[in-house]
Coordinates of N, CA and C in Angstrom, one line a residue:
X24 N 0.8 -1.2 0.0 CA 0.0 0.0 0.0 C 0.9 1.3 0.0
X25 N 2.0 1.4 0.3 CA 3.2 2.3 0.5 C 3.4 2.8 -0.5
X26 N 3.6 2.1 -1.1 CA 4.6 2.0 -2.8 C 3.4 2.3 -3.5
X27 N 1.8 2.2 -3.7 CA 0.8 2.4 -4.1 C 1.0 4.3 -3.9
X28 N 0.7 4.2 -2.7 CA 0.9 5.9 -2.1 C 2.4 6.7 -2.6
X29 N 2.9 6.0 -2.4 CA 4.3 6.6 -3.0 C 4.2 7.0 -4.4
X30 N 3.8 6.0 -5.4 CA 3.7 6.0 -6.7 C 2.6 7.3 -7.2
X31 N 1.2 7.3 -6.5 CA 0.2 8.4 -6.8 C 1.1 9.4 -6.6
X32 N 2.1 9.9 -5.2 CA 2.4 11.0 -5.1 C 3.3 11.8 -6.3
X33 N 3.9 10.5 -6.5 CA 5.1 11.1 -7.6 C 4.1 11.3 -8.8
X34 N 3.2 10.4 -9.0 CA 2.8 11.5 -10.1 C 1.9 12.2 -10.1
X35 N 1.4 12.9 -8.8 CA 1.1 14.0 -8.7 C 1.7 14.8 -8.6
X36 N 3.3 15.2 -8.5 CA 4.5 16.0 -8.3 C 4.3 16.2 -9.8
X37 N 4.7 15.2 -10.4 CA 5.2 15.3 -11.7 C 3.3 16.1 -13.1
X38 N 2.8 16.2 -12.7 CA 1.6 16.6 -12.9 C 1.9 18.4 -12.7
X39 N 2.3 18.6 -11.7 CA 2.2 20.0 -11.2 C 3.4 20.7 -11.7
X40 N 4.3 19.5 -11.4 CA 6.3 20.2 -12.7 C 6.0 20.6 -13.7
X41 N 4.4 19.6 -14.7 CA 4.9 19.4 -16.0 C 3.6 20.9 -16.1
X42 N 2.8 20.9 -15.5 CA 2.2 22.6 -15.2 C 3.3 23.9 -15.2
X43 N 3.3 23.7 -14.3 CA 4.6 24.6 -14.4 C 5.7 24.9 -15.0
X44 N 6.0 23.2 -15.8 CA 7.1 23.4 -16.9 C 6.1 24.3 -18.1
X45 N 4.7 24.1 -18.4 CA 4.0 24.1 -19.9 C 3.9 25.8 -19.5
X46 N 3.8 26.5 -18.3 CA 3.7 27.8 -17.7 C 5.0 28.8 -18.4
X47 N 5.8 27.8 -18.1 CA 7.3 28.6 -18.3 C 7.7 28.6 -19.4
X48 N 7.4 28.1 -20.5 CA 7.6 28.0 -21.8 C 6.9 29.1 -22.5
X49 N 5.5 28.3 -21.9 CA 4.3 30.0 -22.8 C 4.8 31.2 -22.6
X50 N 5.5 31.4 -21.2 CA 5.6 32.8 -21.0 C 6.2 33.2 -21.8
X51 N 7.9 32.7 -21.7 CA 8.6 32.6 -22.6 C 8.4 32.9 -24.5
X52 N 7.2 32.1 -24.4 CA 7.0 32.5 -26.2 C 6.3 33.6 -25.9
X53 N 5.7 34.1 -24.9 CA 4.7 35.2 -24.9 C 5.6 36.6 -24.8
X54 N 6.5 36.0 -24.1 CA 7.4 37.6 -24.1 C 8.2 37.5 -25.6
X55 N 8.3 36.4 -26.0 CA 8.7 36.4 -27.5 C 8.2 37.6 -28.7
X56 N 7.2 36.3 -28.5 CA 6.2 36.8 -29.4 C 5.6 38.6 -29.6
X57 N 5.7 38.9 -28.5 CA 5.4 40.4 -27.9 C 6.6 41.3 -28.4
X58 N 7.6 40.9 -27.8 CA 8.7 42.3 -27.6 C 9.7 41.6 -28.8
X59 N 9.6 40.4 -29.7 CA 10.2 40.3 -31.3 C 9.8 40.5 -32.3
X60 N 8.8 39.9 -32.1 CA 7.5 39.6 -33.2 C 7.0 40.9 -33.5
X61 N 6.4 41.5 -32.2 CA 5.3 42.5 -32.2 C 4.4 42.1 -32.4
X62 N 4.3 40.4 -32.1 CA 2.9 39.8 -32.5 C 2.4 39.0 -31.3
X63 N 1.6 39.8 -30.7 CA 1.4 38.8 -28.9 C 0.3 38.3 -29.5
X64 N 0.5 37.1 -28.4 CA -0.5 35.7 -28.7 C -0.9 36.0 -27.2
X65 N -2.6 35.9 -28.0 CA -4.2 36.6 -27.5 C -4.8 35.6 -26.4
X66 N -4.1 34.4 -26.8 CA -4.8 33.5 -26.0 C -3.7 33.3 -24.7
X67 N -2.3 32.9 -24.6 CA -1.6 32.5 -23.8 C -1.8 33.2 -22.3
X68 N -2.2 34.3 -22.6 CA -2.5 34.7 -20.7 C -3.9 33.7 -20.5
X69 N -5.1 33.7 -21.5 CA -5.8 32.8 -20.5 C -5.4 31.2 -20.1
X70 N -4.7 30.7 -20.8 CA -3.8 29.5 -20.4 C -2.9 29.8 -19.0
X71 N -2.5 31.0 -19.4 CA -1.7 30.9 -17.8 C -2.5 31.0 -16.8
X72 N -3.4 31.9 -16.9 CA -4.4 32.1 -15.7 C -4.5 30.8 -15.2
X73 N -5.3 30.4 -16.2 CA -5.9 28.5 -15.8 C -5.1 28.1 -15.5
X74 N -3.7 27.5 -16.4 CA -2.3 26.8 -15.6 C -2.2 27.3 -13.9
X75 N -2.3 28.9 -14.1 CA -2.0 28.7 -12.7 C -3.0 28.1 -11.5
X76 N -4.1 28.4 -11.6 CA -5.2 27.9 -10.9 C -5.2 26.6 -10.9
X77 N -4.8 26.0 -11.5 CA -5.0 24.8 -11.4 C -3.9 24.0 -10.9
X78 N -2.7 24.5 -11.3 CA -1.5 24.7 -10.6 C -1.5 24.9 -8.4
X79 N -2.4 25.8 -8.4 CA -1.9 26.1 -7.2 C -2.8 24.8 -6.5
X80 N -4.1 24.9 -6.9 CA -4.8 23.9 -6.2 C -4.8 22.3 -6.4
X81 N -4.3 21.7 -7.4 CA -3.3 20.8 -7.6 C -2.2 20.5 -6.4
X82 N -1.6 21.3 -6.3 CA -0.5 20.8 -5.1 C -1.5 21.3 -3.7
X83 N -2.0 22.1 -3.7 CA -2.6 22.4 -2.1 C -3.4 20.7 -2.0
X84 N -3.7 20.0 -2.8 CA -4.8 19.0 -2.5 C -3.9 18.0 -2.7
X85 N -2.5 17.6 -3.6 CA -2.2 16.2 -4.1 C -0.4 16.5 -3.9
X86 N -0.2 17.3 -3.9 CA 1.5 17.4 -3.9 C 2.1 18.0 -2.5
X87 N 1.3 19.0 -1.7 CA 2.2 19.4 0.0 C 1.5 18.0 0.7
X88 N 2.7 18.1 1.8 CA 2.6 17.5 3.0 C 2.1 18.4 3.9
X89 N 1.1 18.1 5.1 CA 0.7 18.6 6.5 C 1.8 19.3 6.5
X90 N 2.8 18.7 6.8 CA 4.1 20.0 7.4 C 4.4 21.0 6.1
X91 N 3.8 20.6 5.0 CA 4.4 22.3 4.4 C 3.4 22.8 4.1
X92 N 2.0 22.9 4.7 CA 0.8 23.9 5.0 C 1.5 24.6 5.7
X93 N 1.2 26.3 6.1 CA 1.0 27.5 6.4 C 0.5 27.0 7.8
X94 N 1.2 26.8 8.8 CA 0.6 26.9 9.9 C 0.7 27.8 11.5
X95 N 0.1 28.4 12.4 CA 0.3 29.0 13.5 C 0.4 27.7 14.8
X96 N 1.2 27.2 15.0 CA 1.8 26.2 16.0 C 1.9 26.6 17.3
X97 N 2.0 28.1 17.4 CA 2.7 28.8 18.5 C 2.5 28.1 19.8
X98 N 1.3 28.0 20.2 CA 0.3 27.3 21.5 C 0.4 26.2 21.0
X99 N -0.2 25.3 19.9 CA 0.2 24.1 20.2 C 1.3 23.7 20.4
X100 N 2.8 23.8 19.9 CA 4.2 23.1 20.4 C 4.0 23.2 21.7
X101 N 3.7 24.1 22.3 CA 3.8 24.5 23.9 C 3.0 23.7 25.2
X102 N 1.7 23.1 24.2 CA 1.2 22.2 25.5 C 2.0 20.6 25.4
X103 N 1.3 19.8 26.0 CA 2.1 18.3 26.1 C 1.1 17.8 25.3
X104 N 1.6 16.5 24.7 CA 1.5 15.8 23.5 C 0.0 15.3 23.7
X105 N -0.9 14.8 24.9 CA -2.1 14.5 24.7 C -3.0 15.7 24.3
X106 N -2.3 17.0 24.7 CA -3.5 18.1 24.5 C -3.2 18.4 22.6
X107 N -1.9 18.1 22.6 CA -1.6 18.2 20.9 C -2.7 17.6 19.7
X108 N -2.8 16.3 21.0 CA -3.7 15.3 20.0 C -5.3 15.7 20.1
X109 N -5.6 16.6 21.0 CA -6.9 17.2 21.1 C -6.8 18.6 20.2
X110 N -5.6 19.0 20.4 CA -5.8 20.4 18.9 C -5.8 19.6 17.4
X111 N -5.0 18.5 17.1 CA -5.4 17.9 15.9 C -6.3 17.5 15.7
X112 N -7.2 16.6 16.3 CA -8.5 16.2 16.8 C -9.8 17.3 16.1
X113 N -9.5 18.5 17.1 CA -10.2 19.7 16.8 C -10.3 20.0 15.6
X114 N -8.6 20.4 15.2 CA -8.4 21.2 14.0 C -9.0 20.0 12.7
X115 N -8.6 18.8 12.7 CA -9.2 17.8 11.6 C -11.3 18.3 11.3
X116 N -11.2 18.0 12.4 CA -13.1 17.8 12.7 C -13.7 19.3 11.8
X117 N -12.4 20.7 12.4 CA -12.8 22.0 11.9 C -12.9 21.9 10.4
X118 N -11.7 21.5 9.8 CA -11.5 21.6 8.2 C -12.5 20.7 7.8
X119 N -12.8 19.6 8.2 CA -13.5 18.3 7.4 C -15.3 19.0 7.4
X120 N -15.3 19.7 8.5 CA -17.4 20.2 8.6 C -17.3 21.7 7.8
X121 N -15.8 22.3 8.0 CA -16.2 23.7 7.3 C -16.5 23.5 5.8
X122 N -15.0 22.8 5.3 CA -14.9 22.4 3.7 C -16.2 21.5 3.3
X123 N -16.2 20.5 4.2 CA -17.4 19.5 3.9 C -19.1 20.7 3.5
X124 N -19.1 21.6 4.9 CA -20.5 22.0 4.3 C -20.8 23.2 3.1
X125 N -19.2 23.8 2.7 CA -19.0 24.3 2.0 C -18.8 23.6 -0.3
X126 N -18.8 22.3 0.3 CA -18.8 21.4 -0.7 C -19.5 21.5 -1.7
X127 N -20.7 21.1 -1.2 CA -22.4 21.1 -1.9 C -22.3 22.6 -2.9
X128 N -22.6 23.6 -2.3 CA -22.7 24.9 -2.4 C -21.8 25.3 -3.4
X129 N -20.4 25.1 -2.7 CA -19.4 25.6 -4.2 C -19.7 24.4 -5.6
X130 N -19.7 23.1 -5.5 CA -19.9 22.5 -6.8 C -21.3 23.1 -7.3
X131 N -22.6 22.7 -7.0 CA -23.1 23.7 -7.3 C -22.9 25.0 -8.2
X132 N -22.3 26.1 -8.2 CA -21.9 27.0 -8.2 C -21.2 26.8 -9.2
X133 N -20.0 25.9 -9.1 CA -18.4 25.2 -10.3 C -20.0 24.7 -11.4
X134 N -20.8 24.2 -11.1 CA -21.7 23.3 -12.4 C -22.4 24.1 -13.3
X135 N -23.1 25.9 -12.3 CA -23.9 26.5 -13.2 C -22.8 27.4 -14.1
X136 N -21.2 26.6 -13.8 CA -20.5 27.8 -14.9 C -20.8 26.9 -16.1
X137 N -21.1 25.9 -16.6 CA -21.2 25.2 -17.6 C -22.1 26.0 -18.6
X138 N -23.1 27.1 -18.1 CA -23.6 28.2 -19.5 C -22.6 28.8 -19.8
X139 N -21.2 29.4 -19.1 CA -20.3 30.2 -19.3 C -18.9 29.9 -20.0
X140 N -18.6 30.5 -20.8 CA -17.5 30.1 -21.5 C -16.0 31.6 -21.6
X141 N -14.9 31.1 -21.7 CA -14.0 32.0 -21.6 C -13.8 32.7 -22.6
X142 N -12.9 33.2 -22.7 CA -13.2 35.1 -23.5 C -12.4 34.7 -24.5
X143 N -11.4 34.0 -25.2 CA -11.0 33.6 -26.1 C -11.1 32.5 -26.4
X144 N -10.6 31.3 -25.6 CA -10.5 30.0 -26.1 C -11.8 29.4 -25.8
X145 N -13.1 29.9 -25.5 CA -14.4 29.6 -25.4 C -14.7 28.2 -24.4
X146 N -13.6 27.9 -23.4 CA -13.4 26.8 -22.6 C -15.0 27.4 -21.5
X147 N -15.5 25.8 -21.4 CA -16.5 26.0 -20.3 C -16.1 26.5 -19.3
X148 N -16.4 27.3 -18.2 CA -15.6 27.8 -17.0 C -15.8 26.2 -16.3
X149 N -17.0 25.7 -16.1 CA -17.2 24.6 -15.0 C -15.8 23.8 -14.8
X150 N -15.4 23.5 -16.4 CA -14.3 22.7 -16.7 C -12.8 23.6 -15.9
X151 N -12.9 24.7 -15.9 CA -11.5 25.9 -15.6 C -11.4 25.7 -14.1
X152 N -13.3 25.8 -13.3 CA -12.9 25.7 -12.0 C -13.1 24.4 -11.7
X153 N -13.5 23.4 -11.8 CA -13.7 22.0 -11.3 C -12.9 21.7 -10.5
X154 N -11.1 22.1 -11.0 CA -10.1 21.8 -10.0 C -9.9 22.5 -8.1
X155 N -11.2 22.8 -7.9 CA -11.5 24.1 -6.8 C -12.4 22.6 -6.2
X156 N -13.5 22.1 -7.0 CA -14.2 20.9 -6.7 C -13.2 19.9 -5.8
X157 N -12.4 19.9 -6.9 CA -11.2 18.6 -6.8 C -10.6 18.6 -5.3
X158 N -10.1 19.9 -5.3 CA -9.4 20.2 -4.1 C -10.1 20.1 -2.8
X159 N -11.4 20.6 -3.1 CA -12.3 20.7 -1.7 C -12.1 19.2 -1.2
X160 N -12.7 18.3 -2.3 CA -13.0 16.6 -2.1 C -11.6 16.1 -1.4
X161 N -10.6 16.5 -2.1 CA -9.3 16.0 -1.6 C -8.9 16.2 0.0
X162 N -9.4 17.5 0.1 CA -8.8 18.2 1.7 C -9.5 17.4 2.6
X163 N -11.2 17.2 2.0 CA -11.8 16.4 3.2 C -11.3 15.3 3.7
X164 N -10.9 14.1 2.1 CA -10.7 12.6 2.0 C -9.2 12.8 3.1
X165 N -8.4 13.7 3.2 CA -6.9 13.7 3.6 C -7.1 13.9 5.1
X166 N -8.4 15.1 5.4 CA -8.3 15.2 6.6 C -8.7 14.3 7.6
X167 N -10.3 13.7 6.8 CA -10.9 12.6 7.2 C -10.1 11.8 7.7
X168 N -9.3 11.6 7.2 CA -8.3 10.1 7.2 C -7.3 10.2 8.4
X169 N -6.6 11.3 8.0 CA -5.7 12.0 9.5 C -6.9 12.3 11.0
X170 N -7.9 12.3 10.9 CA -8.8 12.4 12.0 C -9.1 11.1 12.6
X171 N -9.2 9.8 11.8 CA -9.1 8.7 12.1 C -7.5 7.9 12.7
X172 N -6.4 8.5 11.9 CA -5.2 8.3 12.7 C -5.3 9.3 14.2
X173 N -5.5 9.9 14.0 CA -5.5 11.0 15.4 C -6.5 10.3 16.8
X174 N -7.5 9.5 16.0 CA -8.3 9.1 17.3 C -8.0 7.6 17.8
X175 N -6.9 7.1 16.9 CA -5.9 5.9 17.3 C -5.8 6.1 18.7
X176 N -6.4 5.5 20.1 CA -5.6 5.7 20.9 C -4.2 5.0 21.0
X177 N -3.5 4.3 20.1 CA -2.0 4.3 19.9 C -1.6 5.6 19.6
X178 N -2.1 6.7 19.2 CA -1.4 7.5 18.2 C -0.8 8.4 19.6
X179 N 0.7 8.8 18.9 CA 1.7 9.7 19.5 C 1.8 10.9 18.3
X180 N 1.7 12.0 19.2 CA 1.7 13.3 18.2 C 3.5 13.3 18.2
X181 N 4.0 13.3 17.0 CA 5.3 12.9 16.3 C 6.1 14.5 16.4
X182 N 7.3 14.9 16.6 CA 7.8 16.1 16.7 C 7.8 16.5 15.3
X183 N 8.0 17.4 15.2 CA 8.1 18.4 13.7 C 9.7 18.3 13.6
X184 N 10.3 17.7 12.7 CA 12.0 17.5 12.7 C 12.4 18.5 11.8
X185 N 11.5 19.5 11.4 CA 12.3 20.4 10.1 C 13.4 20.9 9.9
X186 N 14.1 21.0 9.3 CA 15.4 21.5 9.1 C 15.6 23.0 9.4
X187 N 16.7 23.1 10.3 CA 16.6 24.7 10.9 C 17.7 25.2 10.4
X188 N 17.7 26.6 10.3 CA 19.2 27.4 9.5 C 20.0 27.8 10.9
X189 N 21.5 27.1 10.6 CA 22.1 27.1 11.5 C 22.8 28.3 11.5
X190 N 22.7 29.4 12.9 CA 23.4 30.5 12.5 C 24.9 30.6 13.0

Protein backbone atom coordinates (compact mmCIF):
# COMPACT_ATOMS: atom_id res chain seq x y z
CA UNK A 1 0.00 0.00 0.00
CA UNK A 2 3.23 2.30 0.51
CA UNK A 3 4.57 1.97 -2.82
CA UNK A 4 0.80 2.41 -4.09
CA UNK A 5 0.93 5.89 -2.08
CA UNK A 6 4.27 6.56 -2.96
CA UNK A 7 3.69 6.00 -6.66
CA UNK A 8 0.23 8.36 -6.75
CA UNK A 9 2.36 11.05 -5.05
CA UNK A 10 5.09 11.15 -7.58
CA UNK A 11 2.77 11.53 -10.10
CA UNK A 12 1.10 14.02 -8.70
CA UNK A 13 4.51 16.00 -8.27
CA UNK A 14 5.21 15.29 -11.74
CA UNK A 15 1.59 16.64 -12.90
CA UNK A 16 2.19 19.95 -11.15
CA UNK A 17 6.28 20.23 -12.70
CA UNK A 18 4.90 19.42 -15.96
CA UNK A 19 2.23 22.60 -15.23
CA UNK A 20 4.59 24.57 -14.37
CA UNK A 21 7.13 23.45 -16.86
CA UNK A 22 4.01 24.10 -19.86
CA UNK A 23 3.70 27.82 -17.70
CA UNK A 24 7.34 28.61 -18.28
CA UNK A 25 7.55 28.02 -21.84
CA UNK A 26 4.31 29.96 -22.83
CA UNK A 27 5.57 32.79 -20.99
CA UNK A 28 8.64 32.56 -22.64
CA UNK A 29 6.96 32.46 -26.23
CA UNK A 30 4.74 35.24 -24.93
CA UNK A 31 7.40 37.61 -24.07
CA UNK A 32 8.75 36.44 -27.53
CA UNK A 33 6.15 36.80 -29.42
CA UNK A 34 5.43 40.37 -27.94
CA UNK A 35 8.73 42.31 -27.63
CA UNK A 36 10.18 40.32 -31.26
CA UNK A 37 7.49 39.55 -33.16
CA UNK A 38 5.29 42.48 -32.21
CA UNK A 39 2.91 39.85 -32.47
CA UNK A 40 1.43 38.79 -28.94
CA UNK A 41 -0.45 35.68 -28.65
CA UNK A 42 -4.22 36.58 -27.51
CA UNK A 43 -4.76 33.46 -25.97
CA UNK A 44 -1.57 32.52 -23.83
CA UNK A 45 -2.50 34.75 -20.70
CA UNK A 46 -5.83 32.82 -20.54
CA UNK A 47 -3.82 29.53 -20.42
CA UNK A 48 -1.69 30.94 -17.79
CA UNK A 49 -4.40 32.06 -15.73
CA UNK A 50 -5.93 28.48 -15.76
CA UNK A 51 -2.34 26.81 -15.59
CA UNK A 52 -2.02 28.70 -12.70
CA UNK A 53 -5.24 27.88 -10.92
CA UNK A 54 -4.98 24.75 -11.36
CA UNK A 55 -1.46 24.68 -10.58
CA UNK A 56 -1.94 26.08 -7.17
CA UNK A 57 -4.80 23.92 -6.21
CA UNK A 58 -3.31 20.75 -7.56
CA UNK A 59 -0.51 20.82 -5.15
CA UNK A 60 -2.59 22.38 -2.06
CA UNK A 61 -4.78 18.99 -2.48
CA UNK A 62 -2.17 16.23 -4.06
CA UNK A 63 1.53 17.39 -3.89
CA UNK A 64 2.15 19.39 0.00
CA UNK A 65 2.59 17.49 3.03
CA UNK A 66 0.67 18.62 6.45
CA UNK A 67 4.12 19.99 7.41
CA UNK A 68 4.39 22.26 4.39
CA UNK A 69 0.76 23.87 4.95
CA UNK A 70 0.99 27.50 6.38
CA UNK A 71 0.64 26.92 9.91
CA UNK A 72 0.25 28.98 13.46
CA UNK A 73 1.80 26.21 15.98
CA UNK A 74 2.75 28.78 18.49
CA UNK A 75 0.32 27.30 21.51
CA UNK A 76 0.21 24.05 20.20
CA UNK A 77 4.19 23.10 20.37
CA UNK A 78 3.76 24.53 23.95
CA UNK A 79 1.18 22.21 25.46
CA UNK A 80 2.14 18.34 26.13
CA UNK A 81 1.46 15.77 23.48
CA UNK A 82 -2.12 14.49 24.73
CA UNK A 83 -3.46 18.12 24.49
CA UNK A 84 -1.58 18.24 20.93
CA UNK A 85 -3.73 15.32 20.01
CA UNK A 86 -6.90 17.24 21.07
CA UNK A 87 -5.79 20.38 18.91
CA UNK A 88 -5.43 17.90 15.91
CA UNK A 89 -8.47 16.19 16.77
CA UNK A 90 -10.16 19.72 16.77
CA UNK A 91 -8.37 21.16 13.95
CA UNK A 92 -9.18 17.84 11.58
CA UNK A 93 -13.09 17.82 12.75
CA UNK A 94 -12.76 21.99 11.86
CA UNK A 95 -11.54 21.56 8.24
CA UNK A 96 -13.53 18.29 7.36
CA UNK A 97 -17.44 20.25 8.63
CA UNK A 98 -16.18 23.75 7.34
CA UNK A 99 -14.87 22.41 3.70
CA UNK A 100 -17.41 19.51 3.93
CA UNK A 101 -20.49 21.98 4.30
CA UNK A 102 -18.96 24.29 2.01
CA UNK A 103 -18.80 21.37 -0.75
CA UNK A 104 -22.40 21.10 -1.89
CA UNK A 105 -22.68 24.94 -2.37
CA UNK A 106 -19.37 25.59 -4.16
CA UNK A 107 -19.87 22.50 -6.80
CA UNK A 108 -23.06 23.73 -7.29
CA UNK A 109 -21.90 26.95 -8.24
CA UNK A 110 -18.43 25.21 -10.33
CA UNK A 111 -21.67 23.35 -12.38
CA UNK A 112 -23.89 26.50 -13.22
CA UNK A 113 -20.45 27.81 -14.88
CA UNK A 114 -21.25 25.17 -17.61
CA UNK A 115 -23.57 28.21 -19.46
CA UNK A 116 -20.28 30.23 -19.28
CA UNK A 117 -17.52 30.07 -21.52
CA UNK A 118 -13.96 32.00 -21.57
CA UNK A 119 -13.17 35.14 -23.52
CA UNK A 120 -11.01 33.62 -26.08
CA UNK A 121 -10.54 30.04 -26.05
CA UNK A 122 -14.41 29.63 -25.37
CA UNK A 123 -13.37 26.83 -22.63
CA UNK A 124 -16.51 26.01 -20.27
CA UNK A 125 -15.64 27.85 -16.99
CA UNK A 126 -17.22 24.55 -15.00
CA UNK A 127 -14.32 22.70 -16.65
CA UNK A 128 -11.50 25.90 -15.58
CA UNK A 129 -12.88 25.71 -12.00
CA UNK A 130 -13.75 22.03 -11.28
CA UNK A 131 -10.07 21.84 -10.02
CA UNK A 132 -11.46 24.08 -6.81
CA UNK A 133 -14.20 20.87 -6.68
CA UNK A 134 -11.18 18.59 -6.80
CA UNK A 135 -9.37 20.16 -4.14
CA UNK A 136 -12.32 20.68 -1.72
CA UNK A 137 -13.05 16.58 -2.10
CA UNK A 138 -9.25 16.05 -1.61
CA UNK A 139 -8.82 18.17 1.66
CA UNK A 140 -11.75 16.36 3.16
CA UNK A 141 -10.68 12.64 1.97
CA UNK A 142 -6.91 13.71 3.63
CA UNK A 143 -8.32 15.17 6.61
CA UNK A 144 -10.95 12.58 7.22
CA UNK A 145 -8.28 10.09 7.16
CA UNK A 146 -5.67 11.98 9.48
CA UNK A 147 -8.84 12.35 11.97
CA UNK A 148 -9.08 8.71 12.13
CA UNK A 149 -5.18 8.25 12.70
CA UNK A 150 -5.51 10.95 15.44
CA UNK A 151 -8.30 9.15 17.30
CA UNK A 152 -5.94 5.93 17.31
CA UNK A 153 -5.58 5.69 20.89
CA UNK A 154 -2.00 4.31 19.89
CA UNK A 155 -1.44 7.52 18.25
CA UNK A 156 1.68 9.69 19.46
CA UNK A 157 1.70 13.28 18.23
CA UNK A 158 5.31 12.90 16.32
CA UNK A 159 7.84 16.13 16.73
CA UNK A 160 8.14 18.40 13.69
CA UNK A 161 12.03 17.49 12.69
CA UNK A 162 12.33 20.42 10.14
CA UNK A 163 15.41 21.51 9.05
CA UNK A 164 16.62 24.70 10.85
CA UNK A 165 19.16 27.36 9.52
CA UNK A 166 22.13 27.12 11.53
CA UNK A 167 23.44 30.48 12.50
Amino acid sequence: MKTILHWLQRIADGVAVTMLAVMFLLFCAQIFSRYVLNDPIGWSSEVLLTLWLWVIFWAGAFCLRHKDHIRFDLLFLTVPGKVQRIFLILSALGIIIGFGMSFLPTWDYITFYKIKKSAILKWRLDYVFSIYGIFLGAIILRYGLALIQFLNPNYKVQEDKDEQVEE
